[in-house]
Short mmCIF file of C-alpha atoms and ligand atoms in Angstrom, two decimals:
data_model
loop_
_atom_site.label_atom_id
_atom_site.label_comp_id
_atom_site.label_asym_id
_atom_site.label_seq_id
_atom_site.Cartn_x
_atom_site.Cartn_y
_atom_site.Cartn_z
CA UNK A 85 42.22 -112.35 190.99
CA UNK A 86 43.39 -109.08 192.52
CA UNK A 87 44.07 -106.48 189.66
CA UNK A 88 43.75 -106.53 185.99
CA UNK A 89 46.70 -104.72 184.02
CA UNK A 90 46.78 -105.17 180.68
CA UNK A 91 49.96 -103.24 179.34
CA UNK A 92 49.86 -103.72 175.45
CA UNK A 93 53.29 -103.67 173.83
CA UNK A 94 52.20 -101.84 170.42
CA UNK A 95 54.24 -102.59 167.41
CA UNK A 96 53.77 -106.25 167.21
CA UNK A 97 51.14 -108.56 165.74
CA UNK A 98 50.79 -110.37 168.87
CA UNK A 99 49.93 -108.34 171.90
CA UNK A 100 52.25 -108.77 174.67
CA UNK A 101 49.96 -108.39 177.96
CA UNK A 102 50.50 -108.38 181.55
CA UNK A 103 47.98 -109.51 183.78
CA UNK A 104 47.92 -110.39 187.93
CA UNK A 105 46.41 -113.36 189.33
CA UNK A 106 45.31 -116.80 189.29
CA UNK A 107 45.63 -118.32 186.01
CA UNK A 108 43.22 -121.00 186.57
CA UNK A 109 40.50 -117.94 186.41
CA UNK A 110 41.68 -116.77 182.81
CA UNK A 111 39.29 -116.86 180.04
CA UNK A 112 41.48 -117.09 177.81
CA UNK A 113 42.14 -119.57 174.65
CA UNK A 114 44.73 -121.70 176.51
CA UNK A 115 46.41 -121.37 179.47
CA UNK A 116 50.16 -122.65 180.00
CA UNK A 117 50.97 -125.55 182.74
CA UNK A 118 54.23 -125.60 184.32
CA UNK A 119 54.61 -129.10 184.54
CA UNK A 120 56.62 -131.98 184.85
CA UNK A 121 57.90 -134.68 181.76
CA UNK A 122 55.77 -137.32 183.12
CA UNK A 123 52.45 -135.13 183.04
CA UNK A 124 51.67 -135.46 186.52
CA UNK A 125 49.58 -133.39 188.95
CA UNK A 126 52.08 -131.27 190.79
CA UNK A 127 52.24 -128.78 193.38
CA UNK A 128 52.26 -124.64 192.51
CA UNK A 129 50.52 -123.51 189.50
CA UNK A 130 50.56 -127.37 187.97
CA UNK A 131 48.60 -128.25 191.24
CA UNK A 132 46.05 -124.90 190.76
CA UNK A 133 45.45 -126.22 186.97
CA UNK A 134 45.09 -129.95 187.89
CA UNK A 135 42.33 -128.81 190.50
CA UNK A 136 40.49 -126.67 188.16
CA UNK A 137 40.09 -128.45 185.68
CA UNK A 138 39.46 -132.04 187.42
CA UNK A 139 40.07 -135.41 187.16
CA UNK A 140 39.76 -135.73 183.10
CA UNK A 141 43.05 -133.76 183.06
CA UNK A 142 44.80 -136.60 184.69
CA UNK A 143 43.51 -139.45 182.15
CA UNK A 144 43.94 -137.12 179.33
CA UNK A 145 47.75 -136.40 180.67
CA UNK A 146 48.21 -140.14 181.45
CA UNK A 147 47.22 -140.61 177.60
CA UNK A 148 49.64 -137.90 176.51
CA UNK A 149 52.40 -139.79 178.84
CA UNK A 150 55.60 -137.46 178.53
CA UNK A 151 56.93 -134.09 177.42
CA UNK A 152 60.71 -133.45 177.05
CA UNK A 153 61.87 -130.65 179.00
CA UNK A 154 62.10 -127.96 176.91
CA UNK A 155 58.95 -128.61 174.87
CA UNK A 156 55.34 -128.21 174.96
CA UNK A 157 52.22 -130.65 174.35
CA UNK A 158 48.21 -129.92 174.57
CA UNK A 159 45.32 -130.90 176.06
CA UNK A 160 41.57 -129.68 176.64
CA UNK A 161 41.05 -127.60 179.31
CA UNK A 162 38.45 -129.40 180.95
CA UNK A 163 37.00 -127.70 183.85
CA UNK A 164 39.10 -124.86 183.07
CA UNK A 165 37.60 -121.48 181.67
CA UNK A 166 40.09 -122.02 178.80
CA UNK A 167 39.76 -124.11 176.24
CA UNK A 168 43.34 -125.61 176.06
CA UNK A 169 45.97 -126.32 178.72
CA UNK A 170 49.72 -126.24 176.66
CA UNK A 171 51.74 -128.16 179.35
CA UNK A 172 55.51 -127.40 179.00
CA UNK A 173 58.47 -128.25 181.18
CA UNK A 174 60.79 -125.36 182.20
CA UNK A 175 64.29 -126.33 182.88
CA UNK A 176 65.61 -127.41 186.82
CA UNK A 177 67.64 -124.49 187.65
CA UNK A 178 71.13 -125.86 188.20
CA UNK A 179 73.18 -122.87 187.77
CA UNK A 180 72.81 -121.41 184.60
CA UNK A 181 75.77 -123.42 182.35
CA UNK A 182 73.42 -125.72 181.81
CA UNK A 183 71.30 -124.46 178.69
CA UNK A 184 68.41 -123.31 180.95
CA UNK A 185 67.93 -120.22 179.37
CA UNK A 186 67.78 -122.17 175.60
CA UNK A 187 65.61 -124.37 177.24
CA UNK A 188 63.15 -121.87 179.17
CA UNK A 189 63.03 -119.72 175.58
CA UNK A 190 62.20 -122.84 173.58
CA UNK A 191 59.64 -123.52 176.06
CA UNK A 192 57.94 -120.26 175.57
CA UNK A 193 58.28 -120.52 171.87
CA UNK A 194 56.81 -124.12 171.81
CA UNK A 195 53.76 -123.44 173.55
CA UNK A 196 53.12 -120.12 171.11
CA UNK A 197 53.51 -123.15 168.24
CA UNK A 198 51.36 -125.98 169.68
CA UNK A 199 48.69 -123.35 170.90
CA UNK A 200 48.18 -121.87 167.57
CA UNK A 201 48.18 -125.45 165.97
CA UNK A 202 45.43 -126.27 168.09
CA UNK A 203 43.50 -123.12 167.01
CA UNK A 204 43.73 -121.19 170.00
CA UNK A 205 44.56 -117.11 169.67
CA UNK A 206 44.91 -116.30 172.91
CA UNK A 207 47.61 -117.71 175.50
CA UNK A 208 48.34 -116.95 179.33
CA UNK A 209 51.73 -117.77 180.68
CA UNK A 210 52.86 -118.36 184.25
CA UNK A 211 56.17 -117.98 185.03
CA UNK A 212 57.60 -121.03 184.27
CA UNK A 213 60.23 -122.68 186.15
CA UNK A 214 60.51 -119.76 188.73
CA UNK A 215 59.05 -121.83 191.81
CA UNK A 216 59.67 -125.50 192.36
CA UNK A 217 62.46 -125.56 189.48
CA UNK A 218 64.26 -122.56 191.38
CA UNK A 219 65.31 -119.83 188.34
CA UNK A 220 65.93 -116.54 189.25
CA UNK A 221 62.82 -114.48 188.43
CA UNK A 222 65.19 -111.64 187.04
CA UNK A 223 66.24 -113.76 184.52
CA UNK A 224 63.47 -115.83 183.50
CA UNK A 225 61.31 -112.85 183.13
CA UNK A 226 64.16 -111.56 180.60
CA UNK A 227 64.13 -115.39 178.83
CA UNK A 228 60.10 -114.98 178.99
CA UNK A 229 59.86 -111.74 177.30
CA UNK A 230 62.28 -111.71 174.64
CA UNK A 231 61.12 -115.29 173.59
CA UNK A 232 57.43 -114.12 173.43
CA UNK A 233 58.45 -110.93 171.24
CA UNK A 234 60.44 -113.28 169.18
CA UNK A 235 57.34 -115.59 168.70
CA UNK A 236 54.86 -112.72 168.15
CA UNK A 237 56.61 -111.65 164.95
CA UNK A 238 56.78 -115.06 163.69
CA UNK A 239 52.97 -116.16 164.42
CA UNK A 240 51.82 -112.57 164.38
CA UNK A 241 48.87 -113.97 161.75
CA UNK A 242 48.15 -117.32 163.91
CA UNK A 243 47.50 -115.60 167.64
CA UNK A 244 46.58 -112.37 168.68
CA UNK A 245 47.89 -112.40 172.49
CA UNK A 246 49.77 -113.66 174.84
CA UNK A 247 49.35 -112.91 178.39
CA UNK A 248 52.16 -113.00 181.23
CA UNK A 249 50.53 -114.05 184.08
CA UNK A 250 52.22 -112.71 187.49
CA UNK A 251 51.17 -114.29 190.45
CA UNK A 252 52.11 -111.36 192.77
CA UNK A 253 52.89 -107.88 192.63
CA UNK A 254 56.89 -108.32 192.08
CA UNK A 255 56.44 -110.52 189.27
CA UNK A 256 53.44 -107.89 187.94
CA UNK A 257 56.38 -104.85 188.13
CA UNK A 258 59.48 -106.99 186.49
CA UNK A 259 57.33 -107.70 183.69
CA UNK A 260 55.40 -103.84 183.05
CA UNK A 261 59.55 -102.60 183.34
CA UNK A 262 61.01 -105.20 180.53
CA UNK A 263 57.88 -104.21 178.11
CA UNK A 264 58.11 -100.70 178.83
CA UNK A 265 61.50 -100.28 178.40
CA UNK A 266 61.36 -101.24 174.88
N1 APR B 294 48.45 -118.68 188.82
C1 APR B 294 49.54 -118.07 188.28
N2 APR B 294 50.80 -118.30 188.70
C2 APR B 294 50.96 -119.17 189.70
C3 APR B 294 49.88 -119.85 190.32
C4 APR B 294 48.58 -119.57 189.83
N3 APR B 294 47.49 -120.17 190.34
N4 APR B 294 50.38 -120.67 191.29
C5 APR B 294 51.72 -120.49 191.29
N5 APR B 294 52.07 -119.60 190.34
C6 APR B 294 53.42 -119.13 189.97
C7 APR B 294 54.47 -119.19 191.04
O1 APR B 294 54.42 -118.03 191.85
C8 APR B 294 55.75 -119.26 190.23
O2 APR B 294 56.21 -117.95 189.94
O3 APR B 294 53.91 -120.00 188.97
C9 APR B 294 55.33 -119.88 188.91
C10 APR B 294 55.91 -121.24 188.60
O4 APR B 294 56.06 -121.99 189.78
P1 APR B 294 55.81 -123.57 189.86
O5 APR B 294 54.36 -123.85 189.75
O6 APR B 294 56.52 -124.07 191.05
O7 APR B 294 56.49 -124.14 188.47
P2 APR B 294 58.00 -124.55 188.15
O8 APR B 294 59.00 -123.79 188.91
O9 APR B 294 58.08 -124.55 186.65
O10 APR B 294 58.11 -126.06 188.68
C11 APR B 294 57.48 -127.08 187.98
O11 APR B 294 56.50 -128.04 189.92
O12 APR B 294 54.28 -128.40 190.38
C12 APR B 294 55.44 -128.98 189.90
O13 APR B 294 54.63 -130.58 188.29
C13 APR B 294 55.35 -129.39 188.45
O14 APR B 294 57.34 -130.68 188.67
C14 APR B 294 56.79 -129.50 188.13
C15 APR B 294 57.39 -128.30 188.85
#
């Protein structure tokens, strides 16, 4: 954990926050995996979930057995300080023509849905599909916050935040700009 920056963007139900460092460390409601559609430990941020939360995350996955890219399913959290893991699957960067950006946005606006099924309120994000799947941060981070301002109207009465995680200081200044220019 280096720096704690929460940057409320007023106006909606949901807060919109922005916070640096490891997810696995959030005490939040439910943190967001960036994982793959057969549910298996990966490397990057699916890796630094899998780890925390130990081995009952792979059974309870293995039960689960797929997730279609693009969508978002739930599990405890385990080990985890959060209660939930929402494991979605971000889109393979292969361009842009190929409805990666619909895909990333659903993916944000699934995991808002099965979270507050589940009865969490609060919900960390990493940046999905930015590292092993290869989008371009730029745009994701776009896709990422227009899909959670979208969402927090909708589900303003069902959550109260949702936190973008950035896992370095880049990340932590592309998001601050998008909410603040609003
Ligand atoms: N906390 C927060 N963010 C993190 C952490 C962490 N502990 N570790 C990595 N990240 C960030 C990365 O910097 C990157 O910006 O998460 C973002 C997503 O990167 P990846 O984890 O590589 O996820 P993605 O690009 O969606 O690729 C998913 O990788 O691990 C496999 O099983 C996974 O096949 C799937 C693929």
């Amino acid at each position: 954990m280096r720096r704690a920056s929460p940057r409320p963007w007023q106006g909606e139900a949901v807060q919109i926050t922005v916070w640096q460092g490891d997810i696995t460390t959030l005490a939040v409601d439910a943190v967001v995996n960036a994982a793959n559609e057969a549910l298996r430990r990966g490397g990057g941020v699916c890796g630094a979930i899998f780890a925390a939360a130990g081995p009952e995350l792979d059974a309870a996955c293995a039960a689960v057995g797929h997730c279609a890219t693009g969508d978002a399913v739930v599990t405890p959290g385990f080990g985890l300080p959060a209660r939930f893991v929402v494991h979605t699957v971000g889109p393979v960067w292969h361009g842009g023509d190929r409805g990666e950006a619909e895909l990333l946005a659903s993916c944000y606006r699934r995991c808002l849905e099965v979270a507050a099924e589940a009865g969490a309120r609060t919900i960390a994000f990493p940046a999905i599909s930015t590292g092993i799947f290869g989008y371009p941060p730029d745009a994701a981070a776009r896709v990422a916050v227009a899909a959670l301002e979208a969402g927090a109207t909708d589900l303003g009465e069902r959550l109260d935040e949702a936190v973008l995680v950035a896992f370095d200081d880049v990340t932590a200044r592309r998001y601050d700009a998008l909410l603040g220019a609003r």
